[in-house]
Amino acid sequence: MEKPLKNTWEIYTGQFEKILVLMLTTTLPLLLVHSFVTNYIYAITPSFSAIYSVADIYYGLITLLLYLYAQVPYIRFIYNEYRGVEHNLRSSIYHFLVNGFTVFVFACIVSVISTIGFALLVLPGLIFLALVFPIPYISIFDEKSVWKSWKEGFRLGKKNFFKIILIVTLAGSAEFIFGIFVTYQLFNITSSFAAQMITQMTLNIIIYPFIIMLMTSFILKWREALETLEVKAQENIS
């Protein structure tokens, strides 16, 4: 994986029909669940401040949980393309439905710990998330549980710590700024909450898969580099 950005862009644009199927069958249902649950939480959670609410913590927790879980089909899609696997779309959906359970459990644990870290001082949550971020990727690559992938995933996270933070921060900031711009333009047309929600979901469906696919390409590159270094180290020892 020499050029992750170029590789991701070529797959995203060249096989958009298949990726669209993944968007509609995996990401869209999760976004609908996210919208329903978070709006319900805001409706029933009392607010003691005009700026900050306990519901914001729940919002962050649920958002992070679904963000981590929804990665599964796109990780597998890029990996299948990398390996030249046939029936890529079917394989990606299968892994999301069948092999994604341990990633979901992992996402529950990580989202709780990260949300606590973000709520306290922000930085601890970001550090923890960056360190464990590659674990589900290794799990999906090798078709094994996250518990058997944590060692290699953590090692990749530790070695590429600042790169992961940079990519996640830049991608998240770009999506956030673009979302604000589109929402502002939408406000000039209509104040309908439904229109705003549909627009935001559409942006998430389009942008989120590309970000995950790009991160997958980078992790494949980092893994190759790490394996090459280990082989060279063994040869030097021998």
PDB file of C-alpha atoms in Angstrom:
ATOM      1  CA  MET A   1       0.000   0.000   0.000  1.00  0.00           C
ATOM      2  CA  GLU A   2       2.316   2.701  -1.300  1.00  0.00           C
ATOM      3  CA  LYS A   3      -0.172   5.551  -1.744  1.00  0.00           C
ATOM      4  CA  PRO A   4      -3.103   5.260   0.696  1.00  0.00           C
ATOM      5  CA  LEU A   5      -4.894   8.451  -0.378  1.00  0.00           C
ATOM      6  CA  LYS A   6      -4.695   7.661  -4.091  1.00  0.00           C
ATOM      7  CA  ASN A   7      -5.695   4.050  -3.500  1.00  0.00           C
ATOM      8  CA  THR A   8      -8.702   5.064  -1.400  1.00  0.00           C
ATOM      9  CA  TRP A   9      -9.869   7.667  -3.885  1.00  0.00           C
ATOM     10  CA  GLU A  10      -9.638   5.238  -6.813  1.00  0.00           C
ATOM     11  CA  ILE A  11     -11.648   2.574  -4.977  1.00  0.00           C
ATOM     12  CA  TYR A  12     -14.193   5.064  -3.631  1.00  0.00           C
ATOM     13  CA  THR A  13     -14.895   6.605  -7.040  1.00  0.00           C
ATOM     14  CA  GLY A  14     -14.356   3.488  -9.144  1.00  0.00           C
ATOM     15  CA  GLN A  15     -16.627   1.230  -7.081  1.00  0.00           C
ATOM     16  CA  PHE A  16     -19.058   3.767  -5.693  1.00  0.00           C
ATOM     17  CA  GLU A  17     -22.085   1.627  -6.592  1.00  0.00           C
ATOM     18  CA  LYS A  18     -20.921  -1.157  -4.269  1.00  0.00           C
ATOM     19  CA  ILE A  19     -19.940   1.306  -1.553  1.00  0.00           C
ATOM     20  CA  LEU A  20     -23.379   2.926  -1.876  1.00  0.00           C
ATOM     21  CA  VAL A  21     -24.941  -0.466  -1.117  1.00  0.00           C
ATOM     22  CA  LEU A  22     -22.796  -0.660   2.035  1.00  0.00           C
ATOM     23  CA  MET A  23     -23.860   2.865   2.965  1.00  0.00           C
ATOM     24  CA  LEU A  24     -27.571   2.081   2.625  1.00  0.00           C
ATOM     25  CA  THR A  25     -27.485  -1.356   4.266  1.00  0.00           C
ATOM     26  CA  THR A  26     -25.092  -0.709   7.155  1.00  0.00           C
ATOM     27  CA  THR A  27     -24.396   2.981   7.804  1.00  0.00           C
ATOM     28  CA  LEU A  28     -27.881   4.385   7.205  1.00  0.00           C
ATOM     29  CA  PRO A  29     -29.634   2.072   9.712  1.00  0.00           C
ATOM     30  CA  LEU A  30     -27.044   2.957  12.351  1.00  0.00           C
ATOM     31  CA  LEU A  31     -27.496   6.663  11.647  1.00  0.00           C
ATOM     32  CA  LEU A  32     -31.257   6.279  12.077  1.00  0.00           C
ATOM     33  CA  VAL A  33     -30.699   4.494  15.393  1.00  0.00           C
ATOM     34  CA  HIS A  34     -28.266   7.234  16.438  1.00  0.00           C
ATOM     35  CA  SER A  35     -30.734   9.987  15.555  1.00  0.00           C
ATOM     36  CA  PHE A  36     -33.643   8.339  17.380  1.00  0.00           C
ATOM     37  CA  VAL A  37     -31.694   7.472  20.531  1.00  0.00           C
ATOM     38  CA  THR A  38     -29.872  10.796  20.881  1.00  0.00           C
ATOM     39  CA  ASN A  39     -33.002  12.877  20.289  1.00  0.00           C
ATOM     40  CA  TYR A  40     -34.855  10.777  22.849  1.00  0.00           C
ATOM     41  CA  ILE A  41     -32.040  11.265  25.369  1.00  0.00           C
ATOM     42  CA  TYR A  42     -32.057  15.037  24.874  1.00  0.00           C
ATOM     43  CA  ALA A  43     -35.840  15.028  25.290  1.00  0.00           C
ATOM     44  CA  ILE A  44     -35.824  13.202  28.647  1.00  0.00           C
ATOM     45  CA  THR A  45     -32.561  14.478  30.159  1.00  0.00           C
ATOM     46  CA  PRO A  46     -32.916  17.669  32.228  1.00  0.00           C
ATOM     47  CA  SER A  47     -30.531  20.487  31.358  1.00  0.00           C
ATOM     48  CA  PHE A  48     -29.034  22.580  34.162  1.00  0.00           C
ATOM     49  CA  SER A  49     -27.123  24.889  31.848  1.00  0.00           C
ATOM     50  CA  ALA A  50     -27.730  26.606  28.528  1.00  0.00           C
ATOM     51  CA  ILE A  51     -24.256  25.605  27.392  1.00  0.00           C
ATOM     52  CA  TYR A  52     -23.692  22.137  28.825  1.00  0.00           C
ATOM     53  CA  SER A  53     -25.964  19.177  29.499  1.00  0.00           C
ATOM     54  CA  VAL A  54     -25.486  15.637  30.794  1.00  0.00           C
ATOM     55  CA  ALA A  55     -27.160  14.561  27.562  1.00  0.00           C
ATOM     56  CA  ASP A  56     -24.054  15.794  25.709  1.00  0.00           C
ATOM     57  CA  ILE A  57     -22.034  13.065  27.409  1.00  0.00           C
ATOM     58  CA  TYR A  58     -24.530  10.412  26.344  1.00  0.00           C
ATOM     59  CA  TYR A  59     -24.498  11.871  22.839  1.00  0.00           C
ATOM     60  CA  GLY A  60     -20.715  11.590  22.643  1.00  0.00           C
ATOM     61  CA  LEU A  61     -20.803   8.043  24.024  1.00  0.00           C
ATOM     62  CA  ILE A  62     -23.375   6.780  21.527  1.00  0.00           C
ATOM     63  CA  THR A  63     -21.742   8.616  18.624  1.00  0.00           C
ATOM     64  CA  LEU A  64     -18.329   7.102  19.350  1.00  0.00           C
ATOM     65  CA  LEU A  65     -19.800   3.621  19.869  1.00  0.00           C
ATOM     66  CA  LEU A  66     -21.612   3.610  16.529  1.00  0.00           C
ATOM     67  CA  TYR A  67     -18.642   5.290  14.814  1.00  0.00           C
ATOM     68  CA  LEU A  68     -16.340   2.437  15.853  1.00  0.00           C
ATOM     69  CA  TYR A  69     -18.839  -0.292  15.030  1.00  0.00           C
ATOM     70  CA  ALA A  70     -19.857   1.113  11.628  1.00  0.00           C
ATOM     71  CA  GLN A  71     -16.252   0.832  10.406  1.00  0.00           C
ATOM     72  CA  VAL A  72     -16.432  -2.929   9.930  1.00  0.00           C
ATOM     73  CA  PRO A  73     -17.780  -3.272   6.351  1.00  0.00           C
ATOM     74  CA  TYR A  74     -15.527  -0.536   4.954  1.00  0.00           C
ATOM     75  CA  ILE A  75     -12.433  -1.984   6.597  1.00  0.00           C
ATOM     76  CA  ARG A  76     -13.212  -5.361   5.056  1.00  0.00           C
ATOM     77  CA  PHE A  77     -14.021  -3.831   1.677  1.00  0.00           C
ATOM     78  CA  ILE A  78     -10.625  -2.132   1.388  1.00  0.00           C
ATOM     79  CA  TYR A  79      -8.838  -5.231   2.681  1.00  0.00           C
ATOM     80  CA  ASN A  80     -10.601  -7.439   0.127  1.00  0.00           C
ATOM     81  CA  GLU A  81      -9.611  -5.063  -2.639  1.00  0.00           C
ATOM     82  CA  TYR A  82      -6.048  -5.106  -1.368  1.00  0.00           C
ATOM     83  CA  ARG A  83      -6.002  -8.913  -1.402  1.00  0.00           C
ATOM     84  CA  GLY A  84      -7.971  -9.293  -4.629  1.00  0.00           C
ATOM     85  CA  VAL A  85     -10.825 -11.194  -2.977  1.00  0.00           C
ATOM     86  CA  GLU A  86     -13.809 -12.021  -5.177  1.00  0.00           C
ATOM     87  CA  HIS A  87     -17.389 -11.149  -4.193  1.00  0.00           C
ATOM     88  CA  ASN A  88     -16.094  -8.222  -2.164  1.00  0.00           C
ATOM     89  CA  LEU A  89     -19.478  -6.654  -1.414  1.00  0.00           C
ATOM     90  CA  ARG A  90     -20.993  -9.877  -0.119  1.00  0.00           C
ATOM     91  CA  SER A  91     -17.930 -10.572   2.019  1.00  0.00           C
ATOM     92  CA  SER A  92     -18.021  -7.065   3.524  1.00  0.00           C
ATOM     93  CA  ILE A  93     -21.678  -7.317   4.501  1.00  0.00           C
ATOM     94  CA  TYR A  94     -21.126 -10.831   5.874  1.00  0.00           C
ATOM     95  CA  HIS A  95     -18.316  -9.642   8.139  1.00  0.00           C
ATOM     96  CA  PHE A  96     -20.439  -6.759   9.373  1.00  0.00           C
ATOM     97  CA  LEU A  97     -23.336  -9.055  10.288  1.00  0.00           C
ATOM     98  CA  VAL A  98     -21.437 -12.097  11.544  1.00  0.00           C
ATOM     99  CA  ASN A  99     -17.909 -11.152  12.593  1.00  0.00           C
ATOM    100  CA  GLY A 100     -18.679  -7.644  13.778  1.00  0.00           C
ATOM    101  CA  PHE A 101     -20.020  -8.698  17.182  1.00  0.00           C
ATOM    102  CA  THR A 102     -16.676  -8.617  18.989  1.00  0.00           C
ATOM    103  CA  VAL A 103     -15.989  -5.212  17.407  1.00  0.00           C
ATOM    104  CA  PHE A 104     -19.317  -4.008  18.801  1.00  0.00           C
ATOM    105  CA  VAL A 105     -18.388  -5.218  22.296  1.00  0.00           C
ATOM    106  CA  PHE A 106     -14.973  -3.604  21.895  1.00  0.00           C
ATOM    107  CA  ALA A 107     -16.646  -0.371  20.752  1.00  0.00           C
ATOM    108  CA  CYS A 108     -18.859  -0.378  23.856  1.00  0.00           C
ATOM    109  CA  ILE A 109     -15.843  -0.636  26.168  1.00  0.00           C
ATOM    110  CA  VAL A 110     -13.683   1.856  24.274  1.00  0.00           C
ATOM    111  CA  SER A 111     -16.481   4.397  23.927  1.00  0.00           C
ATOM    112  CA  VAL A 112     -17.161   4.354  27.683  1.00  0.00           C
ATOM    113  CA  ILE A 113     -13.486   4.773  28.621  1.00  0.00           C
ATOM    114  CA  SER A 114     -12.838   7.391  25.918  1.00  0.00           C
ATOM    115  CA  THR A 115     -15.954   9.383  26.819  1.00  0.00           C
ATOM    116  CA  ILE A 116     -14.864   9.503  30.461  1.00  0.00           C
ATOM    117  CA  GLY A 117     -11.440  10.709  29.314  1.00  0.00           C
ATOM    118  CA  PHE A 118     -12.960  13.354  27.038  1.00  0.00           C
ATOM    119  CA  ALA A 119     -15.353  14.508  29.767  1.00  0.00           C
ATOM    120  CA  LEU A 120     -12.550  14.951  32.268  1.00  0.00           C
ATOM    121  CA  LEU A 121      -9.666  16.535  30.419  1.00  0.00           C
ATOM    122  CA  VAL A 122     -10.201  15.694  26.706  1.00  0.00           C
ATOM    123  CA  LEU A 123      -6.562  14.640  26.206  1.00  0.00           C
ATOM    124  CA  PRO A 124      -6.757  11.289  28.089  1.00  0.00           C
ATOM    125  CA  GLY A 125      -9.704  10.231  25.949  1.00  0.00           C
ATOM    126  CA  LEU A 126      -7.906  11.165  22.736  1.00  0.00           C
ATOM    127  CA  ILE A 127      -4.713   9.355  23.767  1.00  0.00           C
ATOM    128  CA  PHE A 128      -6.550   6.179  24.711  1.00  0.00           C
ATOM    129  CA  LEU A 129      -8.611   6.217  21.510  1.00  0.00           C
ATOM    130  CA  ALA A 130      -5.523   6.662  19.311  1.00  0.00           C
ATOM    131  CA  LEU A 131      -3.677   3.797  21.007  1.00  0.00           C
ATOM    132  CA  VAL A 132      -6.488   1.267  20.586  1.00  0.00           C
ATOM    133  CA  PHE A 133      -7.826   2.558  17.272  1.00  0.00           C
ATOM    134  CA  PRO A 134      -6.057  -0.015  15.019  1.00  0.00           C
ATOM    135  CA  ILE A 135      -7.257  -3.045  17.044  1.00  0.00           C
ATOM    136  CA  PRO A 136     -10.591  -3.599  15.221  1.00  0.00           C
ATOM    137  CA  TYR A 137      -8.779  -3.161  11.902  1.00  0.00           C
ATOM    138  CA  ILE A 138      -6.411  -6.040  12.687  1.00  0.00           C
ATOM    139  CA  SER A 139      -9.392  -8.065  13.875  1.00  0.00           C
ATOM    140  CA  ILE A 140     -11.237  -7.607  10.580  1.00  0.00           C
ATOM    141  CA  PHE A 141      -8.094  -8.163   8.492  1.00  0.00           C
ATOM    142  CA  ASP A 142      -7.282 -11.486  10.126  1.00  0.00           C
ATOM    143  CA  GLU A 143     -10.869 -12.606  10.831  1.00  0.00           C
ATOM    144  CA  LYS A 144     -10.273 -13.062  14.538  1.00  0.00           C
ATOM    145  CA  SER A 145     -11.681 -11.492  17.682  1.00  0.00           C
ATOM    146  CA  VAL A 146     -10.471  -8.139  18.932  1.00  0.00           C
ATOM    147  CA  TRP A 147      -9.198  -9.855  22.063  1.00  0.00           C
ATOM    148  CA  LYS A 148      -6.711 -11.809  19.930  1.00  0.00           C
ATOM    149  CA  SER A 149      -5.815  -8.690  17.957  1.00  0.00           C
ATOM    150  CA  TRP A 150      -5.204  -6.210  20.749  1.00  0.00           C
ATOM    151  CA  LYS A 151      -1.460  -6.845  21.052  1.00  0.00           C
ATOM    152  CA  GLU A 152      -0.626  -6.129  17.409  1.00  0.00           C
ATOM    153  CA  GLY A 153      -3.232  -3.377  17.182  1.00  0.00           C
ATOM    154  CA  PHE A 154      -1.914  -1.640  20.285  1.00  0.00           C
ATOM    155  CA  ARG A 155       1.627  -1.879  18.948  1.00  0.00           C
ATOM    156  CA  LEU A 156       0.541  -0.234  15.687  1.00  0.00           C
ATOM    157  CA  GLY A 157      -1.331   2.422  17.644  1.00  0.00           C
ATOM    158  CA  LYS A 158       1.685   3.145  19.792  1.00  0.00           C
ATOM    159  CA  LYS A 159       4.093   3.314  16.843  1.00  0.00           C
ATOM    160  CA  ASN A 160       1.817   5.544  14.742  1.00  0.00           C
ATOM    161  CA  PHE A 161       0.235   7.441  17.623  1.00  0.00           C
ATOM    162  CA  PHE A 162       0.682  10.983  16.291  1.00  0.00           C
ATOM    163  CA  LYS A 163      -0.256   9.985  12.741  1.00  0.00           C
ATOM    164  CA  ILE A 164      -3.548   8.498  13.945  1.00  0.00           C
ATOM    165  CA  ILE A 165      -4.352  11.604  15.991  1.00  0.00           C
ATOM    166  CA  LEU A 166      -3.492  13.830  13.027  1.00  0.00           C
ATOM    167  CA  ILE A 167      -5.623  11.885  10.535  1.00  0.00           C
ATOM    168  CA  VAL A 168      -8.610  11.552  12.876  1.00  0.00           C
ATOM    169  CA  THR A 169      -8.406  15.215  13.921  1.00  0.00           C
ATOM    170  CA  LEU A 170      -8.027  16.582  10.393  1.00  0.00           C
ATOM    171  CA  ALA A 171     -10.741  14.336   8.962  1.00  0.00           C
ATOM    172  CA  GLY A 172     -13.117  15.094  11.824  1.00  0.00           C
ATOM    173  CA  SER A 173     -12.453  18.828  11.621  1.00  0.00           C
ATOM    174  CA  ALA A 174     -12.937  18.883   7.846  1.00  0.00           C
ATOM    175  CA  GLU A 175     -16.235  17.020   8.147  1.00  0.00           C
ATOM    176  CA  PHE A 176     -17.360  19.303  10.984  1.00  0.00           C
ATOM    177  CA  ILE A 177     -16.521  22.529   9.128  1.00  0.00           C
ATOM    178  CA  PHE A 178     -18.116  21.299   5.918  1.00  0.00           C
ATOM    179  CA  GLY A 179     -21.200  20.240   7.878  1.00  0.00           C
ATOM    180  CA  ILE A 180     -21.488  23.709   9.458  1.00  0.00           C
ATOM    181  CA  PHE A 181     -21.166  25.348   6.052  1.00  0.00           C
ATOM    182  CA  VAL A 182     -23.857  23.170   4.493  1.00  0.00           C
ATOM    183  CA  THR A 183     -26.156  23.603   7.516  1.00  0.00           C
ATOM    184  CA  TYR A 184     -25.736  27.382   7.383  1.00  0.00           C
ATOM    185  CA  GLN A 185     -26.652  27.398   3.702  1.00  0.00           C
ATOM    186  CA  LEU A 186     -29.635  25.191   4.458  1.00  0.00           C
ATOM    187  CA  PHE A 187     -30.849  27.598   7.151  1.00  0.00           C
ATOM    188  CA  ASN A 188     -31.080  30.286   4.470  1.00  0.00           C
ATOM    189  CA  ILE A 189     -33.506  28.050   2.585  1.00  0.00           C
ATOM    190  CA  THR A 190     -35.553  26.375   5.306  1.00  0.00           C
ATOM    191  CA  SER A 191     -35.699  26.014   9.086  1.00  0.00           C
ATOM    192  CA  SER A 192     -37.190  22.524   8.869  1.00  0.00           C
ATOM    193  CA  PHE A 193     -35.632  20.157  11.398  1.00  0.00           C
ATOM    194  CA  ALA A 194     -36.353  17.175   9.133  1.00  0.00           C
ATOM    195  CA  ALA A 195     -34.464  18.817   6.253  1.00  0.00           C
ATOM    196  CA  GLN A 196     -31.511  19.535   8.521  1.00  0.00           C
ATOM    197  CA  MET A 197     -31.450  15.960   9.839  1.00  0.00           C
ATOM    198  CA  ILE A 198     -31.673  14.426   6.360  1.00  0.00           C
ATOM    199  CA  THR A 199     -28.917  16.706   5.087  1.00  0.00           C
ATOM    200  CA  GLN A 200     -26.644  15.851   8.012  1.00  0.00           C
ATOM    201  CA  MET A 201     -27.260  12.114   7.523  1.00  0.00           C
ATOM    202  CA  THR A 202     -26.492  12.426   3.826  1.00  0.00           C
ATOM    203  CA  LEU A 203     -23.192  14.156   4.577  1.00  0.00           C
ATOM    204  CA  ASN A 204     -22.279  11.481   7.121  1.00  0.00           C
ATOM    205  CA  ILE A 205     -23.139   8.673   4.716  1.00  0.00           C
ATOM    206  CA  ILE A 206     -20.946  10.171   1.991  1.00  0.00           C
ATOM    207  CA  ILE A 207     -17.953  11.377   4.023  1.00  0.00           C
ATOM    208  CA  TYR A 208     -17.672   8.766   6.804  1.00  0.00           C
ATOM    209  CA  PRO A 209     -16.950   5.741   4.539  1.00  0.00           C
ATOM    210  CA  PHE A 210     -14.163   7.610   2.757  1.00  0.00           C
ATOM    211  CA  ILE A 211     -12.495   8.503   6.066  1.00  0.00           C
ATOM    212  CA  ILE A 212     -12.615   4.891   7.292  1.00  0.00           C
ATOM    213  CA  MET A 213     -11.394   3.536   3.970  1.00  0.00           C
ATOM    214  CA  LEU A 214      -8.509   6.025   4.025  1.00  0.00           C
ATOM    215  CA  MET A 215      -7.599   5.011   7.577  1.00  0.00           C
ATOM    216  CA  THR A 216      -7.740   1.349   6.526  1.00  0.00           C
ATOM    217  CA  SER A 217      -5.307   2.020   3.686  1.00  0.00           C
ATOM    218  CA  PHE A 218      -2.922   3.774   6.073  1.00  0.00           C
ATOM    219  CA  ILE A 219      -3.088   0.943   8.621  1.00  0.00           C
ATOM    220  CA  LEU A 220      -2.363  -1.593   5.876  1.00  0.00           C
ATOM    221  CA  LYS A 221       0.686   0.484   4.920  1.00  0.00           C
ATOM    222  CA  TRP A 222       1.866   0.786   8.534  1.00  0.00           C
ATOM    223  CA  ARG A 223       1.390  -2.926   9.085  1.00  0.00           C
ATOM    224  CA  GLU A 224       3.448  -3.759   6.011  1.00  0.00           C
ATOM    225  CA  ALA A 225       6.227  -1.438   7.195  1.00  0.00           C
ATOM    226  CA  LEU A 226       6.190  -2.972  10.672  1.00  0.00           C
ATOM    227  CA  GLU A 227       6.363  -6.513   9.295  1.00  0.00           C
ATOM    228  CA  THR A 228       9.254  -5.502   7.022  1.00  0.00           C
ATOM    229  CA  LEU A 229      11.159  -4.048   9.981  1.00  0.00           C
ATOM    230  CA  GLU A 230      10.580  -7.221  12.009  1.00  0.00           C
ATOM    231  CA  VAL A 231      11.845  -9.437   9.174  1.00  0.00           C
ATOM    232  CA  LYS A 232      14.971  -7.312   8.783  1.00  0.00           C
ATOM    233  CA  ALA A 233      15.555  -7.393  12.543  1.00  0.00           C
ATOM    234  CA  GLN A 234      15.333 -11.210  12.541  1.00  0.00           C
ATOM    235  CA  GLU A 235      17.732 -11.417   9.592  1.00  0.00           C
ATOM    236  CA  ASN A 236      20.227  -9.194  11.418  1.00  0.00           C
ATOM    237  CA  ILE A 237      19.984 -11.405  14.495  1.00  0.00           C
ATOM    238  CA  SER A 238      20.517 -14.531  12.402  1.00  0.00           C
TER     239      SER A 238
END
